[in-house]
Coordinates of C-alpha atoms in Angstrom, one line a residue:
M18 CA 0.0 0.0 0.0
P19 CA 1.2 3.5 -0.7
S20 CA 1.9 6.0 2.1
Y21 CA -0.7 8.5 2.9
E22 CA 1.5 11.3 1.5
Q23 CA 2.0 9.4 -1.8
L24 CA -1.7 8.7 -2.2
R25 CA -2.7 12.3 -1.3
D26 CA -0.4 13.6 -4.0
L27 CA -1.8 11.3 -6.6
L28 CA -5.4 12.2 -5.6
Y29 CA -5.2 16.0 -5.8
P30 CA -8.8 16.8 -6.8
A31 CA -8.0 19.2 -9.7
H32 CA -6.2 16.5 -11.7
T33 CA -8.1 13.4 -10.5
V34 CA -11.1 11.7 -12.2
L35 CA -13.2 8.8 -10.8
L36 CA -14.3 6.2 -13.3
T37 CA -17.1 3.8 -12.6
V38 CA -17.1 0.8 -14.9
E39 CA -20.3 -1.0 -16.0
C40 CA -22.1 -0.2 -12.7
Q41 CA -25.4 -0.4 -14.6
Q42 CA -28.7 -2.0 -13.7
G43 CA -28.4 -4.8 -16.3
V44 CA -25.0 -5.8 -14.8
V45 CA -25.1 -5.2 -11.1
G46 CA -28.8 -4.5 -10.5
P47 CA -31.5 -7.0 -9.1
D48 CA -32.5 -8.0 -12.7
S49 CA -28.9 -8.4 -13.9
A50 CA -28.0 -10.4 -17.0
L51 CA -25.1 -11.7 -14.8
P52 CA -26.7 -12.6 -11.5
E53 CA -23.6 -14.2 -10.0
L54 CA -21.6 -11.0 -10.7
A55 CA -24.4 -8.8 -9.4
R56 CA -24.6 -10.8 -6.1
E57 CA -20.8 -10.6 -5.7
A58 CA -20.7 -6.8 -6.4
R59 CA -23.4 -6.3 -3.7
S60 CA -22.4 -8.9 -1.1
S61 CA -18.8 -7.9 -1.2
G62 CA -19.6 -4.3 -0.5
A63 CA -17.9 -3.2 -3.8
L64 CA -21.0 -1.5 -5.2
G65 CA -21.6 0.3 -1.9
N66 CA -18.0 1.5 -1.9
V67 CA -18.3 2.7 -5.5
S68 CA -21.4 4.7 -4.3
R69 CA -19.4 6.1 -1.4
L70 CA -16.6 7.2 -3.7
V71 CA -18.9 8.8 -6.1
A72 CA -20.7 10.8 -3.4
A73 CA -17.3 11.9 -2.0
A74 CA -16.1 12.9 -5.5
H75 CA -19.1 15.1 -5.9
R76 CA -18.4 16.8 -2.5
A77 CA -14.7 17.2 -3.3
G78 CA -15.2 18.6 -6.8
V79 CA -13.6 15.5 -8.4
Q80 CA -15.0 14.7 -11.9
V81 CA -16.9 11.5 -12.2
I82 CA -17.2 9.5 -15.5
H83 CA -19.6 6.6 -15.7
A84 CA -18.7 4.0 -18.4
V85 CA -21.7 2.1 -19.6
A86 CA -21.7 -0.9 -22.0
E87 CA -24.7 -1.2 -24.3
R88 CA -25.8 -2.4 -27.7
R89 CA -28.3 -1.3 -30.3
P90 CA -31.4 -3.5 -30.6
D91 CA -30.3 -4.5 -34.1
G92 CA -26.7 -5.2 -32.9
R93 CA -25.1 -3.0 -35.4
G94 CA -21.5 -2.2 -34.6
A95 CA -21.3 -4.8 -31.8
N96 CA -18.4 -7.3 -31.6
R97 CA -19.0 -10.9 -32.6
N98 CA -15.3 -12.0 -32.6
A99 CA -15.1 -13.6 -29.1
R100 CA -17.0 -16.1 -27.1
L101 CA -17.9 -13.5 -24.5
F102 CA -19.8 -11.4 -27.1
R103 CA -21.7 -14.3 -28.5
A104 CA -22.7 -15.5 -25.0
A105 CA -23.8 -12.0 -24.1
G106 CA -26.1 -11.9 -27.1
R107 CA -28.0 -15.0 -25.8
L108 CA -28.6 -13.7 -22.3
P109 CA -32.2 -13.1 -21.2
V110 CA -31.4 -9.5 -20.2
Q111 CA -29.8 -7.4 -22.9
Q112 CA -28.0 -4.1 -22.4
L113 CA -30.0 -2.3 -25.0
T114 CA -29.7 1.5 -25.6
G115 CA -32.4 3.5 -23.9
T116 CA -33.6 0.7 -21.5
T117 CA -33.4 0.5 -17.7
A118 CA -30.6 -2.0 -18.1
V119 CA -28.1 0.7 -19.1
R120 CA -29.0 3.1 -16.4
V121 CA -26.4 3.6 -13.6
A122 CA -27.5 1.3 -10.7
P123 CA -28.5 2.5 -7.2
P124 CA -27.1 3.3 -4.7
I125 CA -24.8 5.2 -7.0
E126 CA -26.1 8.7 -7.7
V127 CA -25.4 10.4 -11.0
A128 CA -24.9 14.2 -10.6
E129 CA -25.6 16.8 -13.3
E130 CA -21.9 17.4 -13.7
D131 CA -21.0 13.7 -14.2
L132 CA -20.2 12.4 -17.7
V133 CA -21.8 9.2 -18.9
V134 CA -19.9 7.5 -21.7
R135 CA -21.7 4.7 -23.6
R136 CA -19.9 2.2 -25.8
L137 CA -21.4 -0.1 -28.4
H138 CA -18.4 -2.3 -29.0
G139 CA -15.2 -3.8 -27.5
L140 CA -14.1 -4.7 -24.0
S141 CA -12.5 -1.4 -22.8
P142 CA -14.3 1.5 -21.1
I143 CA -11.4 3.8 -22.5
H144 CA -10.0 2.6 -25.8
G145 CA -12.1 3.7 -28.7
T146 CA -14.8 5.4 -26.5
G147 CA -13.6 9.0 -26.4
V148 CA -12.8 8.8 -22.7
D149 CA -9.1 9.6 -23.3
A150 CA -10.0 12.9 -25.0
L151 CA -12.3 13.8 -22.1
L152 CA -9.7 13.0 -19.5
R153 CA -7.1 15.2 -21.3
N154 CA -9.6 18.0 -21.7
L155 CA -10.3 17.7 -18.0
G156 CA -6.6 18.0 -17.1
C157 CA -6.6 14.5 -15.6
R158 CA -3.4 12.9 -14.4
T159 CA -4.8 10.3 -12.0
L160 CA -7.7 8.0 -12.9
V161 CA -9.4 6.1 -10.0
V162 CA -10.9 2.9 -11.5
T163 CA -13.9 1.2 -9.8
G164 CA -16.7 -1.2 -10.7
V165 CA -17.0 -4.4 -12.6
S166 CA -15.7 -6.7 -13.6
A167 CA -12.3 -7.7 -12.3
N168 CA -12.4 -10.4 -15.0
V169 CA -12.4 -8.2 -18.1
A170 CA -13.5 -4.5 -18.1
V171 CA -11.6 -3.3 -15.0
P172 CA -8.2 -4.6 -16.1
N173 CA -8.8 -3.2 -19.6
A174 CA -9.4 0.2 -18.1
V175 CA -6.3 0.1 -15.9
F176 CA -4.0 -1.1 -18.7
D177 CA -5.4 1.5 -21.1
A178 CA -5.0 4.3 -18.5
V179 CA -1.4 3.3 -17.9
N180 CA -0.6 3.0 -21.6
L181 CA -2.0 6.4 -22.2
G182 CA 0.2 8.0 -19.5
Y183 CA -2.3 8.3 -16.6
A184 CA -1.5 7.2 -13.1
A185 CA -4.1 4.5 -12.2
V186 CA -5.4 4.1 -8.7
V187 CA -7.5 1.0 -7.8
P188 CA -9.5 0.9 -4.5
A189 CA -9.5 -2.9 -4.2
D190 CA -12.7 -3.0 -2.2
A191 CA -14.6 -1.1 -4.9
V192 CA -14.0 -3.7 -7.6
A193 CA -15.8 -7.0 -8.0
G194 CA -15.5 -10.1 -10.3
V195 CA -16.3 -13.8 -10.2
P196 CA -15.5 -16.1 -8.6
A197 CA -15.0 -14.1 -5.4
D198 CA -11.5 -15.3 -4.8
Y199 CA -10.4 -14.3 -8.3
T200 CA -10.6 -10.6 -7.7
P201 CA -8.0 -10.2 -4.9
A202 CA -5.7 -12.6 -6.7
M203 CA -5.9 -10.6 -10.0
I204 CA -5.4 -7.3 -8.2
R205 CA -2.5 -8.6 -6.2
H206 CA -0.7 -10.4 -9.0
T207 CA -1.6 -8.2 -12.0
L208 CA -3.0 -4.7 -11.3
A209 CA -0.6 -4.1 -8.4
L210 CA 2.2 -4.2 -11.0
V211 CA 0.9 -1.2 -12.9
A212 CA -1.5 0.7 -10.6
T213 CA -1.6 2.1 -7.1
V214 CA -3.8 -0.3 -5.1
T215 CA -5.5 1.1 -2.1
T216 CA -8.9 1.0 -0.2
T217 CA -12.0 3.1 -0.4
D218 CA -11.4 4.5 3.1
D219 CA -7.9 5.6 2.2
V220 CA -9.2 7.4 -0.9
L221 CA -11.9 9.1 1.2
G222 CA -9.2 10.1 3.8
C223 CA -7.2 11.8 1.1
L224 CA -10.1 13.6 -0.3
F225 CA -11.3 14.7 3.1
P226 CA -8.2 14.8 5.4
Q227 CA -9.0 15.1 9.1
P228 CA -7.6 18.2 10.7
A229 CA -4.9 17.6 13.2
G230 CA -6.0 17.6 16.8
P231 CA -4.7 20.2 19.3
T232 CA -1.1 19.8 20.4
P233 CA -1.1 18.2 23.9
L234 CA 0.3 20.5 26.7
R235 CA 3.6 19.5 28.1
P236 CA 4.0 19.5 31.9
A237 CA 6.0 22.4 33.1

């Protein structure tokens, strides 16, 4: 884990952006297309921690971007070149543009100043989505990556951020994947090599540092 001073420097609000990845109702909501992932995101506390981070970012003036994966009803432009995409096309819940499934899921609150970026193709919330241009225009230097899944989209986001020159910060308890024991192993053995791994509470502590208490009086 980084020191408090190192993390605080990385998370200076003016150059930090918080990214939520696929925290949408059709993925982590009660009617998810992926019920095992939805249960894990909720039971592990990851979704609640994403919500806490988003609320804190709003208070601290940190820009929030919500990355949503969706597809057109006719499937135009969607990938078909991997087993994952073909399986997704057969699921009973589809992430169709304009439906409830592609709305950001409670308890996460979307503020007016948040940016919602929707992609119709690929695996990455960043590559080919316009997010890089948004980050540069926002003056971003540090990207905090949260959400699902630790299996595919979250690692894609972290690798893309690093390849594009951003410092990536991953609050490990605000990320979920399946099975449950895969997420900590992937973070420890893969993401920790390229990102700063921390916790939700440590990020919150850097955004809202506690004032130092009074200096105790010394006996005369």
